[in-house]
Short mmCIF file of C-alpha atoms in Angstrom, two decimals:
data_model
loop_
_atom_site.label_atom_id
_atom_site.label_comp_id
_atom_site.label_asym_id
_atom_site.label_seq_id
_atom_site.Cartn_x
_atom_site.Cartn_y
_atom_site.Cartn_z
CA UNK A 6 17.08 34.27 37.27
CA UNK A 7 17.66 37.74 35.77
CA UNK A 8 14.89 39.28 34.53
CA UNK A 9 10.81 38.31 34.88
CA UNK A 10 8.45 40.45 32.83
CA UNK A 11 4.90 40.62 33.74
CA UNK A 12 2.18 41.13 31.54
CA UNK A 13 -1.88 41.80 32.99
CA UNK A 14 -4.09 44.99 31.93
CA UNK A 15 -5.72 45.00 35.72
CA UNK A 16 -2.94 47.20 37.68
CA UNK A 17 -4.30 45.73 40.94
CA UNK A 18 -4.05 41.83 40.02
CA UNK A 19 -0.42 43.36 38.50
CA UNK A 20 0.48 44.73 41.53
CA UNK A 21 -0.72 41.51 43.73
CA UNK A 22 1.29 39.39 41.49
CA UNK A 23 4.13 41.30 41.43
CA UNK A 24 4.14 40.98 45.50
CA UNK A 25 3.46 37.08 45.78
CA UNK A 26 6.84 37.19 43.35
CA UNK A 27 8.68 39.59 45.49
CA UNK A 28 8.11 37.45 48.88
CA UNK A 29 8.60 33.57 46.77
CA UNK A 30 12.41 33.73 48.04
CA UNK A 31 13.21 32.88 44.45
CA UNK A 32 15.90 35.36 43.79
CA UNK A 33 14.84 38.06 40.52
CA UNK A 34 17.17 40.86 39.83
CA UNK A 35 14.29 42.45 37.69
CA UNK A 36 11.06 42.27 37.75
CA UNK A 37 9.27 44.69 34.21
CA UNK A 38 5.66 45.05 34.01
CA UNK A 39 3.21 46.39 31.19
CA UNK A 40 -0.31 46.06 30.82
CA UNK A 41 -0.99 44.54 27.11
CA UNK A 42 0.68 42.27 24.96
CA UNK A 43 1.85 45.00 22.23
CA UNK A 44 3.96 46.41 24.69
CA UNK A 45 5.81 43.06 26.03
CA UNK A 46 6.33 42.10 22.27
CA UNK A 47 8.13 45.30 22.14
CA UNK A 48 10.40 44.28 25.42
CA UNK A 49 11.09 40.73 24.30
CA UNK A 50 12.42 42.31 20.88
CA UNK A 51 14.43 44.62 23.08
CA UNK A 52 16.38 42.80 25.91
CA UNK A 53 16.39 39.43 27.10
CA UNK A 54 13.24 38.02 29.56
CA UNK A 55 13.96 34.55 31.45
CA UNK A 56 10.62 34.62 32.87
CA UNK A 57 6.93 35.69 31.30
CA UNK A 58 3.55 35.41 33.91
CA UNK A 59 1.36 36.82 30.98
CA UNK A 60 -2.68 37.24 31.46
CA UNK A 61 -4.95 35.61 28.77
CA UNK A 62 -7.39 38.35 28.13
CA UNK A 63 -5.96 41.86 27.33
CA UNK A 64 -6.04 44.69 25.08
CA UNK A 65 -4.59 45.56 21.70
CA UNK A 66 -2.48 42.14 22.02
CA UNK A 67 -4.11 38.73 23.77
CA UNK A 68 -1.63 35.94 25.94
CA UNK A 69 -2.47 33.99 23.37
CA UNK A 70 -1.15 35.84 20.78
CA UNK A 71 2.06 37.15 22.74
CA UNK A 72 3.05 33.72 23.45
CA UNK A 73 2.76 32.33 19.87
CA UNK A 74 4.78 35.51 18.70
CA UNK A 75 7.53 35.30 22.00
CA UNK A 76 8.10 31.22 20.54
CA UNK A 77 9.61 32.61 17.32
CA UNK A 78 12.41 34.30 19.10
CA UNK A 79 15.59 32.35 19.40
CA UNK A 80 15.63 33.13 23.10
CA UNK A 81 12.35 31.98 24.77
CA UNK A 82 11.28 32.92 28.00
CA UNK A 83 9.33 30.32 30.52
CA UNK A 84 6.16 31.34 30.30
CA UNK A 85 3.61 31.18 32.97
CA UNK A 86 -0.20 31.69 31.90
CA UNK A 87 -2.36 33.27 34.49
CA UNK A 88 -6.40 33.98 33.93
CA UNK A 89 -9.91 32.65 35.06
CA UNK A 90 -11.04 29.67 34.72
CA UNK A 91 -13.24 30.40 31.79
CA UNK A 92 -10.36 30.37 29.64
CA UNK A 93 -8.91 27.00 30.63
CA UNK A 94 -9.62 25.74 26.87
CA UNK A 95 -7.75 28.32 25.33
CA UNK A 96 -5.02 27.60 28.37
CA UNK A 97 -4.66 24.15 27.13
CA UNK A 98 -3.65 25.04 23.76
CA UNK A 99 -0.89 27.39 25.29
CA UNK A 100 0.61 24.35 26.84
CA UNK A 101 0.76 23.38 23.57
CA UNK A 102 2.30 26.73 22.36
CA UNK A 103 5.35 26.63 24.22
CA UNK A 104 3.84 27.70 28.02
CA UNK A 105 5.25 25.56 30.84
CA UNK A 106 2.81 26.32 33.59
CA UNK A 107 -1.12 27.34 33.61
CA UNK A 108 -2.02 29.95 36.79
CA UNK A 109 -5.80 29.81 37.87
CA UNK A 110 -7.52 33.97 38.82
CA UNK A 111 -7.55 34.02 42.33
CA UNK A 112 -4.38 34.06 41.74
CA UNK A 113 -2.66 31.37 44.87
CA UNK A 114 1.11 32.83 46.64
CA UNK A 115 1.30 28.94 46.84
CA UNK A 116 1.31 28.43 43.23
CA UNK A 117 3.35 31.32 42.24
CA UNK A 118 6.13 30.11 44.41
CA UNK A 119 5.82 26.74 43.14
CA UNK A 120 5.80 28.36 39.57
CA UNK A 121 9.16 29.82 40.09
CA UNK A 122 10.92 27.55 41.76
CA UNK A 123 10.09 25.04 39.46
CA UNK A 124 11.41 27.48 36.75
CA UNK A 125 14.62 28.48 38.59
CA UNK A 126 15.60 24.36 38.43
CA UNK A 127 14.93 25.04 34.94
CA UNK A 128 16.47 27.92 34.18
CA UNK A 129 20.05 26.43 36.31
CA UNK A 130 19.69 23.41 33.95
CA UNK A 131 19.96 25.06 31.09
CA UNK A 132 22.47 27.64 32.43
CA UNK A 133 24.94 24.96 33.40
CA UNK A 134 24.31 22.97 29.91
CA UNK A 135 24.64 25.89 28.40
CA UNK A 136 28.03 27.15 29.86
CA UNK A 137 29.46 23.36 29.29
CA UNK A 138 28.68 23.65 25.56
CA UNK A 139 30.19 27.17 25.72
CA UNK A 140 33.35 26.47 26.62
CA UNK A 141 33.90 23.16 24.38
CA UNK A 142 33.48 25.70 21.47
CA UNK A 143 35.79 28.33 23.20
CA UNK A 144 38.39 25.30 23.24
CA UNK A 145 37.55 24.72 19.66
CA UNK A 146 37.96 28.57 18.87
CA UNK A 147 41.81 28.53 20.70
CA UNK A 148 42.49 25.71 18.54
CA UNK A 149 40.95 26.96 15.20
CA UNK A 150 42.88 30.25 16.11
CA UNK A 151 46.66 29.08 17.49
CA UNK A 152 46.42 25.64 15.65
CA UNK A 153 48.71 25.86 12.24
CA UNK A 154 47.30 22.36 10.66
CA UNK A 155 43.73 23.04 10.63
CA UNK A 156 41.86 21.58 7.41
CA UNK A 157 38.78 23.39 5.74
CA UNK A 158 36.25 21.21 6.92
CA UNK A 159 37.66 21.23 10.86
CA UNK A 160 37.81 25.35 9.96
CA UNK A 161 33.99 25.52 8.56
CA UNK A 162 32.93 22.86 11.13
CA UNK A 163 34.32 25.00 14.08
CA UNK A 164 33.43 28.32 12.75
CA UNK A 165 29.75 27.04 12.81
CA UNK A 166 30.11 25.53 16.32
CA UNK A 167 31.40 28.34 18.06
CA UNK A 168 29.02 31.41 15.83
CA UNK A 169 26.40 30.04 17.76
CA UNK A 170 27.86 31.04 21.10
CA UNK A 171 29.72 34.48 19.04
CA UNK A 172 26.37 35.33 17.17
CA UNK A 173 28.03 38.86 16.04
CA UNK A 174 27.01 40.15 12.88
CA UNK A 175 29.72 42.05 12.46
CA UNK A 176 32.95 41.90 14.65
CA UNK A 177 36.71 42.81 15.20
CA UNK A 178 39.09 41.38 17.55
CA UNK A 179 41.43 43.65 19.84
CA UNK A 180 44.95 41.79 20.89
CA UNK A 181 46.94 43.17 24.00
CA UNK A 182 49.75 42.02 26.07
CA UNK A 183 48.78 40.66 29.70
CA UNK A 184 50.53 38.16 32.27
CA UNK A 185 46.87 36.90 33.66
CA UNK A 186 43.37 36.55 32.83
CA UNK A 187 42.13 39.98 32.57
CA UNK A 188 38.44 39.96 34.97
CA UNK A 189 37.18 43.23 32.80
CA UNK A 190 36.51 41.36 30.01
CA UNK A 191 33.44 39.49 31.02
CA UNK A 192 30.34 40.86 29.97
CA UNK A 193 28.13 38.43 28.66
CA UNK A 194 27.06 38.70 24.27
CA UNK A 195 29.63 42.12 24.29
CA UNK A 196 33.04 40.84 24.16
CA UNK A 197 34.66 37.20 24.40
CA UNK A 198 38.17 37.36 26.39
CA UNK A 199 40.73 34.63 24.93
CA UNK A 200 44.30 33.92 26.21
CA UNK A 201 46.59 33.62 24.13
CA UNK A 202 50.44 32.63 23.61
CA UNK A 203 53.66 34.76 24.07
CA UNK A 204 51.20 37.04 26.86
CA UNK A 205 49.42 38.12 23.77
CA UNK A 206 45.53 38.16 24.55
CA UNK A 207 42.45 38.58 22.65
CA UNK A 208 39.11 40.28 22.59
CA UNK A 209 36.38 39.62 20.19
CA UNK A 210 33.68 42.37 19.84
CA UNK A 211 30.17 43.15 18.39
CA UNK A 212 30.92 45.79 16.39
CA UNK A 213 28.78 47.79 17.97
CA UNK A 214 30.68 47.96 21.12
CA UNK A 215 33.78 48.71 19.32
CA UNK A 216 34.48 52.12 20.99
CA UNK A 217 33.47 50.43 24.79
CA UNK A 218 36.25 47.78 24.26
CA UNK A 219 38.74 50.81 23.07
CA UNK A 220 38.01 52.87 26.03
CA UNK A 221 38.38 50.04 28.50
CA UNK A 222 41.59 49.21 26.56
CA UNK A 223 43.03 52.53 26.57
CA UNK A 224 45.87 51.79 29.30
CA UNK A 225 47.48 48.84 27.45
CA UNK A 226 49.09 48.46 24.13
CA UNK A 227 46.72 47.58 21.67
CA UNK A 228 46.36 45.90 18.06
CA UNK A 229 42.97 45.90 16.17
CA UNK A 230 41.62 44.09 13.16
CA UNK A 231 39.44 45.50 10.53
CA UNK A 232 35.65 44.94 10.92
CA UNK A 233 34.23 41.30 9.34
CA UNK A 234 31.22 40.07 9.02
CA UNK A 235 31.71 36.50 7.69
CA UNK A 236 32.43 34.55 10.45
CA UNK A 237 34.98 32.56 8.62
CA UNK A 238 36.94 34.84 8.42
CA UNK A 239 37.70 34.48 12.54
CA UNK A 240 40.97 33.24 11.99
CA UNK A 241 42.43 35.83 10.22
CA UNK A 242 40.98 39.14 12.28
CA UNK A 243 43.12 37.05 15.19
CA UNK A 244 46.27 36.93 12.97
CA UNK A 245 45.55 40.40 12.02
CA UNK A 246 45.17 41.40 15.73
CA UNK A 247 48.23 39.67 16.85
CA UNK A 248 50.42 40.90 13.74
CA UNK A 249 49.33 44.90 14.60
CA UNK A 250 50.24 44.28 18.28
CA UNK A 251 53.27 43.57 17.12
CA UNK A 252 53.76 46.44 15.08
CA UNK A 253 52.64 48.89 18.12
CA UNK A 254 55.27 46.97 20.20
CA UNK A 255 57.81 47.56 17.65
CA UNK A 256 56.90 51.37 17.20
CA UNK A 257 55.84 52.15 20.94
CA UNK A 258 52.59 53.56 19.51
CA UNK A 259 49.49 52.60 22.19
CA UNK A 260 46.88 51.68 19.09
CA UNK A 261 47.38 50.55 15.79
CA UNK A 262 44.33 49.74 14.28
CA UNK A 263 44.26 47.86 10.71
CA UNK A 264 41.53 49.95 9.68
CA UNK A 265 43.08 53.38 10.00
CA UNK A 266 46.65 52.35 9.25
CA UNK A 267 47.81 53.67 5.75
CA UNK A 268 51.15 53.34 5.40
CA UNK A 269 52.57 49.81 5.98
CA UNK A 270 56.38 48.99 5.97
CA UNK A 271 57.29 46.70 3.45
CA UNK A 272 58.42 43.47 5.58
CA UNK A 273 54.36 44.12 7.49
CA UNK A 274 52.00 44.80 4.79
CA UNK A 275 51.99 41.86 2.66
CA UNK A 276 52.61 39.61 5.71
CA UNK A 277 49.18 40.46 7.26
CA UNK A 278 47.48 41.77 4.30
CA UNK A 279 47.47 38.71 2.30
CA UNK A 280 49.39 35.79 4.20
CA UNK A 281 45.80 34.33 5.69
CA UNK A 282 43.33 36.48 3.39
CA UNK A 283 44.62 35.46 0.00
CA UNK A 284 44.19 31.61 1.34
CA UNK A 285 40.82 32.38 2.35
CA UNK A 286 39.65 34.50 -0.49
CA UNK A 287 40.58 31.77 -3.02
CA UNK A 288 38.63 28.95 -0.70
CA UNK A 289 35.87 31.22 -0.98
CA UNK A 290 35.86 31.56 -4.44
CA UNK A 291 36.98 34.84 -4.45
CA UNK A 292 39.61 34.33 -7.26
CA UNK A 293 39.09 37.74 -8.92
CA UNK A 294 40.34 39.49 -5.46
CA UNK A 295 43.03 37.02 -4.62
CA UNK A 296 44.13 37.42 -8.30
CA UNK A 297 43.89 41.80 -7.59
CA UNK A 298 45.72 41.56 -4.65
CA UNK A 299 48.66 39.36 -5.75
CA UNK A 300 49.06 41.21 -9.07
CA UNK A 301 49.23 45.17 -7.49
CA UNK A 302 52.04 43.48 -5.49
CA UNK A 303 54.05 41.81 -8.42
CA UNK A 304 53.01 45.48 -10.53
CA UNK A 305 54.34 47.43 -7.32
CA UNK A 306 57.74 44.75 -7.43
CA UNK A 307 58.19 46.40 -11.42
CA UNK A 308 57.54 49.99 -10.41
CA UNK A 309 60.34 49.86 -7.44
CA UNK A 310 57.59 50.27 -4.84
CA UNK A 311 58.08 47.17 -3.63
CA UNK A 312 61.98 44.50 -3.23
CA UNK A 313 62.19 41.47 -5.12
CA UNK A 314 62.91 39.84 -1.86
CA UNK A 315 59.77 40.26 0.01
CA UNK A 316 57.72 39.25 -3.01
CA UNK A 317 59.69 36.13 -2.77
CA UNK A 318 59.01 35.73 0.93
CA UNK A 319 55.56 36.88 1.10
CA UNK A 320 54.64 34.23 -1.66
CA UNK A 321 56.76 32.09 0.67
CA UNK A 322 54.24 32.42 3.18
CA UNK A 323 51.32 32.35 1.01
CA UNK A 324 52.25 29.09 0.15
CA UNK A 325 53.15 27.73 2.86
CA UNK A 326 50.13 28.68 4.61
CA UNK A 327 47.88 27.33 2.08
CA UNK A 328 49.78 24.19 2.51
CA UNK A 329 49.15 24.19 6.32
CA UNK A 330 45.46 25.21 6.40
CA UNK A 331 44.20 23.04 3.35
CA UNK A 332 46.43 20.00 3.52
CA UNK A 333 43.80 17.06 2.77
CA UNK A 334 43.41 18.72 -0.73
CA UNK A 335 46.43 19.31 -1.67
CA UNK A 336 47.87 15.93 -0.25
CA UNK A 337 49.61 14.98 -3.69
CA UNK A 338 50.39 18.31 -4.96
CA UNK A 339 53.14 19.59 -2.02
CA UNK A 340 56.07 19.14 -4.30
CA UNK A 341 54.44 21.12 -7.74
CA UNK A 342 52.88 23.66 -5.04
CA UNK A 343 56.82 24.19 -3.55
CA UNK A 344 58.12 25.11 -6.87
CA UNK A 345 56.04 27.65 -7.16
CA UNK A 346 58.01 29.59 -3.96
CA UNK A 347 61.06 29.61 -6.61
CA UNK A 348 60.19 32.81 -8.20
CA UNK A 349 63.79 32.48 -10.32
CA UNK A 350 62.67 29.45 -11.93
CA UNK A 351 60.70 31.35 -14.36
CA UNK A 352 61.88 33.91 -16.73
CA UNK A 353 60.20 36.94 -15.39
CA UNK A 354 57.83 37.93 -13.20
CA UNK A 355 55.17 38.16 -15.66
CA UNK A 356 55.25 34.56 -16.44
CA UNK A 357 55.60 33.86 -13.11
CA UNK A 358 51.79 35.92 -12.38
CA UNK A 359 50.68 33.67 -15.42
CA UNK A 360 51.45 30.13 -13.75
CA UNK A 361 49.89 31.39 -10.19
CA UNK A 362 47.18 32.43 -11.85
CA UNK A 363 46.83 28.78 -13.38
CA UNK A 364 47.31 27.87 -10.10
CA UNK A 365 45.14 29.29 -8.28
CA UNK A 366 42.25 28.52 -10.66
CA UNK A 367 42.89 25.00 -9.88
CA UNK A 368 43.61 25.06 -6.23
CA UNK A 369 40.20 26.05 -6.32
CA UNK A 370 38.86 23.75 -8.10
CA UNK A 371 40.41 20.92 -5.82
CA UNK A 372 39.07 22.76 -2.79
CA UNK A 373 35.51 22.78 -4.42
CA UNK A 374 35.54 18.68 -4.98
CA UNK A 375 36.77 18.77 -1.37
CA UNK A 376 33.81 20.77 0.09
CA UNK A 377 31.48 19.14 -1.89
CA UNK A 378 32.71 15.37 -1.03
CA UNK A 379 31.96 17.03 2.68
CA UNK A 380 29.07 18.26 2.66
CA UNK A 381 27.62 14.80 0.64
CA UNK A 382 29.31 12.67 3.77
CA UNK A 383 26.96 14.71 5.88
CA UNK A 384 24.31 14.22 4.09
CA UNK A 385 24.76 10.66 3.86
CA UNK A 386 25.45 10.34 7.71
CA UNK A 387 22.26 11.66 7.92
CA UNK A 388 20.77 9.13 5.82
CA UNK A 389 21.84 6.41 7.48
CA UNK A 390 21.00 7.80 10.98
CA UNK A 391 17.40 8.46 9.62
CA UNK A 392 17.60 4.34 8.13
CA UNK A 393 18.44 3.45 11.79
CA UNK A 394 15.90 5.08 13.21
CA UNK A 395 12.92 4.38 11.22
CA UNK A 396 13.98 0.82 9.73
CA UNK A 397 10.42 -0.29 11.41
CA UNK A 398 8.49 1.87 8.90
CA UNK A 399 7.52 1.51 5.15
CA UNK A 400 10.76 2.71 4.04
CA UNK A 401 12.19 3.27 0.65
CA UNK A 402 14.84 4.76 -1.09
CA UNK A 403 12.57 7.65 -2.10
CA UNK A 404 11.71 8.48 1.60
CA UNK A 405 14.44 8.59 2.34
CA UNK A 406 16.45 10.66 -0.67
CA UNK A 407 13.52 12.80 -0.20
CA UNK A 408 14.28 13.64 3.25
CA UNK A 409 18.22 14.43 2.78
CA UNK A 410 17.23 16.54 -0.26
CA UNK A 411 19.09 14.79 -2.95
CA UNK A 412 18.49 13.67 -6.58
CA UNK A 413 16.89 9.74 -6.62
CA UNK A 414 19.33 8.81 -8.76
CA UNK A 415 22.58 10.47 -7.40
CA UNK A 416 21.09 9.29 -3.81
CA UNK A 417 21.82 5.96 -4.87
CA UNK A 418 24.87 6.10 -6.74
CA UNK A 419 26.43 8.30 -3.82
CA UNK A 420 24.77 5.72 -1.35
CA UNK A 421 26.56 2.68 -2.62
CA UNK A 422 29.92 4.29 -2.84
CA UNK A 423 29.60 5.89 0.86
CA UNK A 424 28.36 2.32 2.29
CA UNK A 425 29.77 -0.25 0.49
CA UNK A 426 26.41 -1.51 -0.91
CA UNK A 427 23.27 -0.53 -1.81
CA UNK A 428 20.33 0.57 -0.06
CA UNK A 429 18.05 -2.23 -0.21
CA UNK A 430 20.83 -4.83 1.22
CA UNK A 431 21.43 -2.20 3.74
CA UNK A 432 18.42 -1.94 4.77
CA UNK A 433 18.48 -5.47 5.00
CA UNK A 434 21.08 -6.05 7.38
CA UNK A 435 20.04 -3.12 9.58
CA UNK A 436 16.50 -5.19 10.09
CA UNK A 437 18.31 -8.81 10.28
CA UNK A 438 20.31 -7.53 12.74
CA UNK A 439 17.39 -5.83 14.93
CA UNK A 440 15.79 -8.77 14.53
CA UNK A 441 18.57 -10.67 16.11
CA UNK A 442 18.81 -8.81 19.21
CA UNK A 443 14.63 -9.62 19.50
CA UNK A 444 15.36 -13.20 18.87
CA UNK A 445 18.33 -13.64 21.62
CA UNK A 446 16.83 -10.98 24.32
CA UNK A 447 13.22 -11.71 23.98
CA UNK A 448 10.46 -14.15 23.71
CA UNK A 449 8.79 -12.64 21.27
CA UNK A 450 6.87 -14.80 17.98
CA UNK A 451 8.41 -14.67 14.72
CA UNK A 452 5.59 -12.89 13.42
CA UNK A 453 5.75 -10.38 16.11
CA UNK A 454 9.39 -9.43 15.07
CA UNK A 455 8.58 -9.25 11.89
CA UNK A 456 6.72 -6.78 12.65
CA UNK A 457 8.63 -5.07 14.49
CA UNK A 458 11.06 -4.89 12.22
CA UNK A 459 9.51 -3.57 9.29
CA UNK A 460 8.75 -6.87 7.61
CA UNK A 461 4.38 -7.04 6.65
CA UNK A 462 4.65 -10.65 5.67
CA UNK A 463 6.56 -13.36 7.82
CA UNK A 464 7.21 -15.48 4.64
CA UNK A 465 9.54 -12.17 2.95
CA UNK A 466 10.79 -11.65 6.56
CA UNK A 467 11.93 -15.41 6.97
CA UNK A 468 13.27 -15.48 3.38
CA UNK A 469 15.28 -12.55 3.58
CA UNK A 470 16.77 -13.46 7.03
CA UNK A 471 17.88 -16.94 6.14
CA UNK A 472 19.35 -15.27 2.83
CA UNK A 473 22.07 -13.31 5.19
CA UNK A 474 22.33 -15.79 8.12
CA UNK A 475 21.92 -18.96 6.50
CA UNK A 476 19.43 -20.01 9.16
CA UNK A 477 15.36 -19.17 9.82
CA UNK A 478 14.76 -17.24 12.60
CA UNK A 479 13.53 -20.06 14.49
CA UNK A 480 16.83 -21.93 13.69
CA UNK A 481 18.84 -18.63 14.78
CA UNK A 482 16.84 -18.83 18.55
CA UNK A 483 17.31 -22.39 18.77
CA UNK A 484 20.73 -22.25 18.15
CA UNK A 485 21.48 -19.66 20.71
CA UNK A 486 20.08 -22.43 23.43
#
């Protein structure tokens, strides 16, 4: 364990404590002390505690307090309660509160070791669970980031997945060229070090270590995205990366950072620029600046600042990354979408704006029935796992609407068409078919199972499970033997 903060307003029971901790064996790299609750609020805000021995009775903040205030942060510590044996009531309701063990004034060496090696098991548990579910989402991240085909919902699924374990606020992501692993790169909630393809690799930052990442980059050739703060947006700060490398390769300049870079050649800027942002701006709804964005580039194609060509090409790629990333929706459109990467089909540029414009409007449009459909299955997943596991109960379609949040009425339109049927014969089934398993793998009575089942009266019970079997339970059993 890392760091143990200990909290008691009598320096000499502190300092005791402190030296029953020392000589446990249980390894500690830090050991913090203060002597009121105020001030370990103020630490727990601050840094990250594995371990908390807190007193009950103390100044300016109680134990009690400071551990009903420490279970609101999204990093707990284990808590360890020590005071006199006055307080045991209030100790009890700790237990309750979120504190794993309860230490009794004398304070025991023999319980404080037990104490902390029964919170380093603990604290190795949910280390290794913790570092198994980490990298699962870093192999979901290397696929999100280097995979070509990913839909919207696999995007927004993964996104969410792997924030949790990337909980940056704001972030950039640096790309460099390296054979092997680089071991610099490891410090835990600054950076995230990600191998890449071609001996491209990738570092994504808190902003606020930004310049730290920089300096320790400062011997390689680097490419660096602008700052984001919508996590969705992952994808493209790698592309970006990757694409600026590329450029400081080409240009044997040792930083080229997105951010600062002003002048853009024309076969670069629209490439990054736009190639995954105007995709993701128009999935976001963001149709006025996808709209702003292509348009200066067609107005730049009709002042000379920009070649007919690469307007072609860059719409190319537009296109055909839109295609890639959001291929469920658009499905049956591919061949009205490719026409569109004919500029000469229409009669000038102007009228070509026009029809992408259309087109974009109802790309969106297409992606918003797609979302939605999503986010209902989920929802209705979570209906029926909620039907599974209270079936036994007095439940209803209202309890159950109700508890996914949805409209009565659209609950059971949206029901049907998910399942197939409606609630109430779904409901059915899921109890006929409990009440199977009880009738072939126990020796329960009918009535009992019934029960059990969610049925208060045997007769509706009996009724409804001859009405899908075709037998009574007690034909059912007896036809099993």
């Amino acid at each position: 364990m890392k760091t143990l903060l200990l909290v008691e307003d009598e320096k000499l029971i502190r300092q005791g404590v402190r030296s029953m901790i020392e000589r446990s064996g249980v390894e500690i790299e830090n050991i913090i002390e203060c002597n009121n609750g105020e001030a370990a609020l103020e630490i727990l805000k601050n840094q990250e505690v594995d371990v908390m021995f807190t007193d009950i009775r103390m100044p300016k903040m109680d134990g009690i307090t400071l551990v009903s205030k420490a279970s609101e942060f999204k990093k707990k510590p284990l808590i360890a309660a020590v005071s006199g044996f006055d307080d045991f009531d209030y100790a009890v309701g700790m237990l309750k509160n979120g504190v794993q063990e309860y230490i009794l004034k004398p304070v025991d060496r023999k319980k404080i070791t037990e104490t902390l090696v029964k919170f380093e098991d603990i604290y190795e548990a949910e280390q290794e669970k913790y570092m198994q579910e980490r990298n699962v989402a870093f192999q979901q991240l290397k696929y999100m980031i280097f995979c070509d085909d990913i839909t919207v919902a696999e995007l927004e699924n993964t996104c969410h997945i792997i924030h949790k374990y990337i909980p940056f606020d704001k972030y950039a992501v640096f790309c460099f060229s390296a054979k092997e692993d680089d071991n610099e790169f490891t410090e835990k909630d600054k950076y995230f070090y990600v191998q890449g393809r071609d001996s491209l690799n990738f570092i994504i930052t808190d902003a606020q270590y930004f310049n730290d990442v920089k300096a320790k980059l400062q011997h390689y050739y680097v490419g660096v995205s602008l700052v984001y703060e919508n996590f969705f947006d992952v994808k493209q700060a790698f592309c970006e990366a990757a694409q600026m490398r590329r450029f400081s390769f080409e240009k044997c300049e040792k930083l080229v950072d997105a951010d600062g870079f002003k002048e853009l050649p024309k076969d670069f800027e629209y490439g990054v620029k736009y190639m995954m942002q105007t995709a993701n701006l128009i999935c976001s709804n963001k149709l006025e600046e996808a709209i702003s964005q292509l348009t200066a580039f067609s107005e730049g194609v009709k002042s000379g600042k920009y070649n007919i060509n690469e307007f072609q090409e860059q719409m190319k790629i537009i296109i055909r990354t839109t295609m890639k990333v959001y291929k469920n929706v658009l499905a049956n459109k591919e061949e009205d979408i490719n026409e569109l990467a004919d500029i000469y089909a229409f009669e000038t540029i102007d009228v070509y704006m026009d029809v992408i414009k259309e087109w974009i409007n109802h790309f969106n449009e297409l992606v918003g029935q797609d979302i939605d459909e999503h986010k209902t299955n989920i929802k209705m997943q979570k209906a029926i796992e909620y039907i599974k596991e209270k079936y036994a109960t007095d439940l209803n379609m209202a309890v159950v609407s109700n508890y996914i949040s949805m409209n009565y009425s659209l609950f059971s339109y949206t029901f049907k068409q998910y399942t197939g049927t409606n609630f109430v014969n779904y409901l059915k089934n899921i109890r006929v078919g409990e009440a199977k398993k009880l009738l072939t793998e126990t020796d329960m009575k009918i009535n009992e199972i019934s029960q059990a089942v969610g049925y208060d009266h045997e007769k509706h019970f009996m009724k409804t499970f001859k009405s899908i079997t075709g037998l009574t339970p007690s034909q059912y059993r007896n036809n099993l033997g």
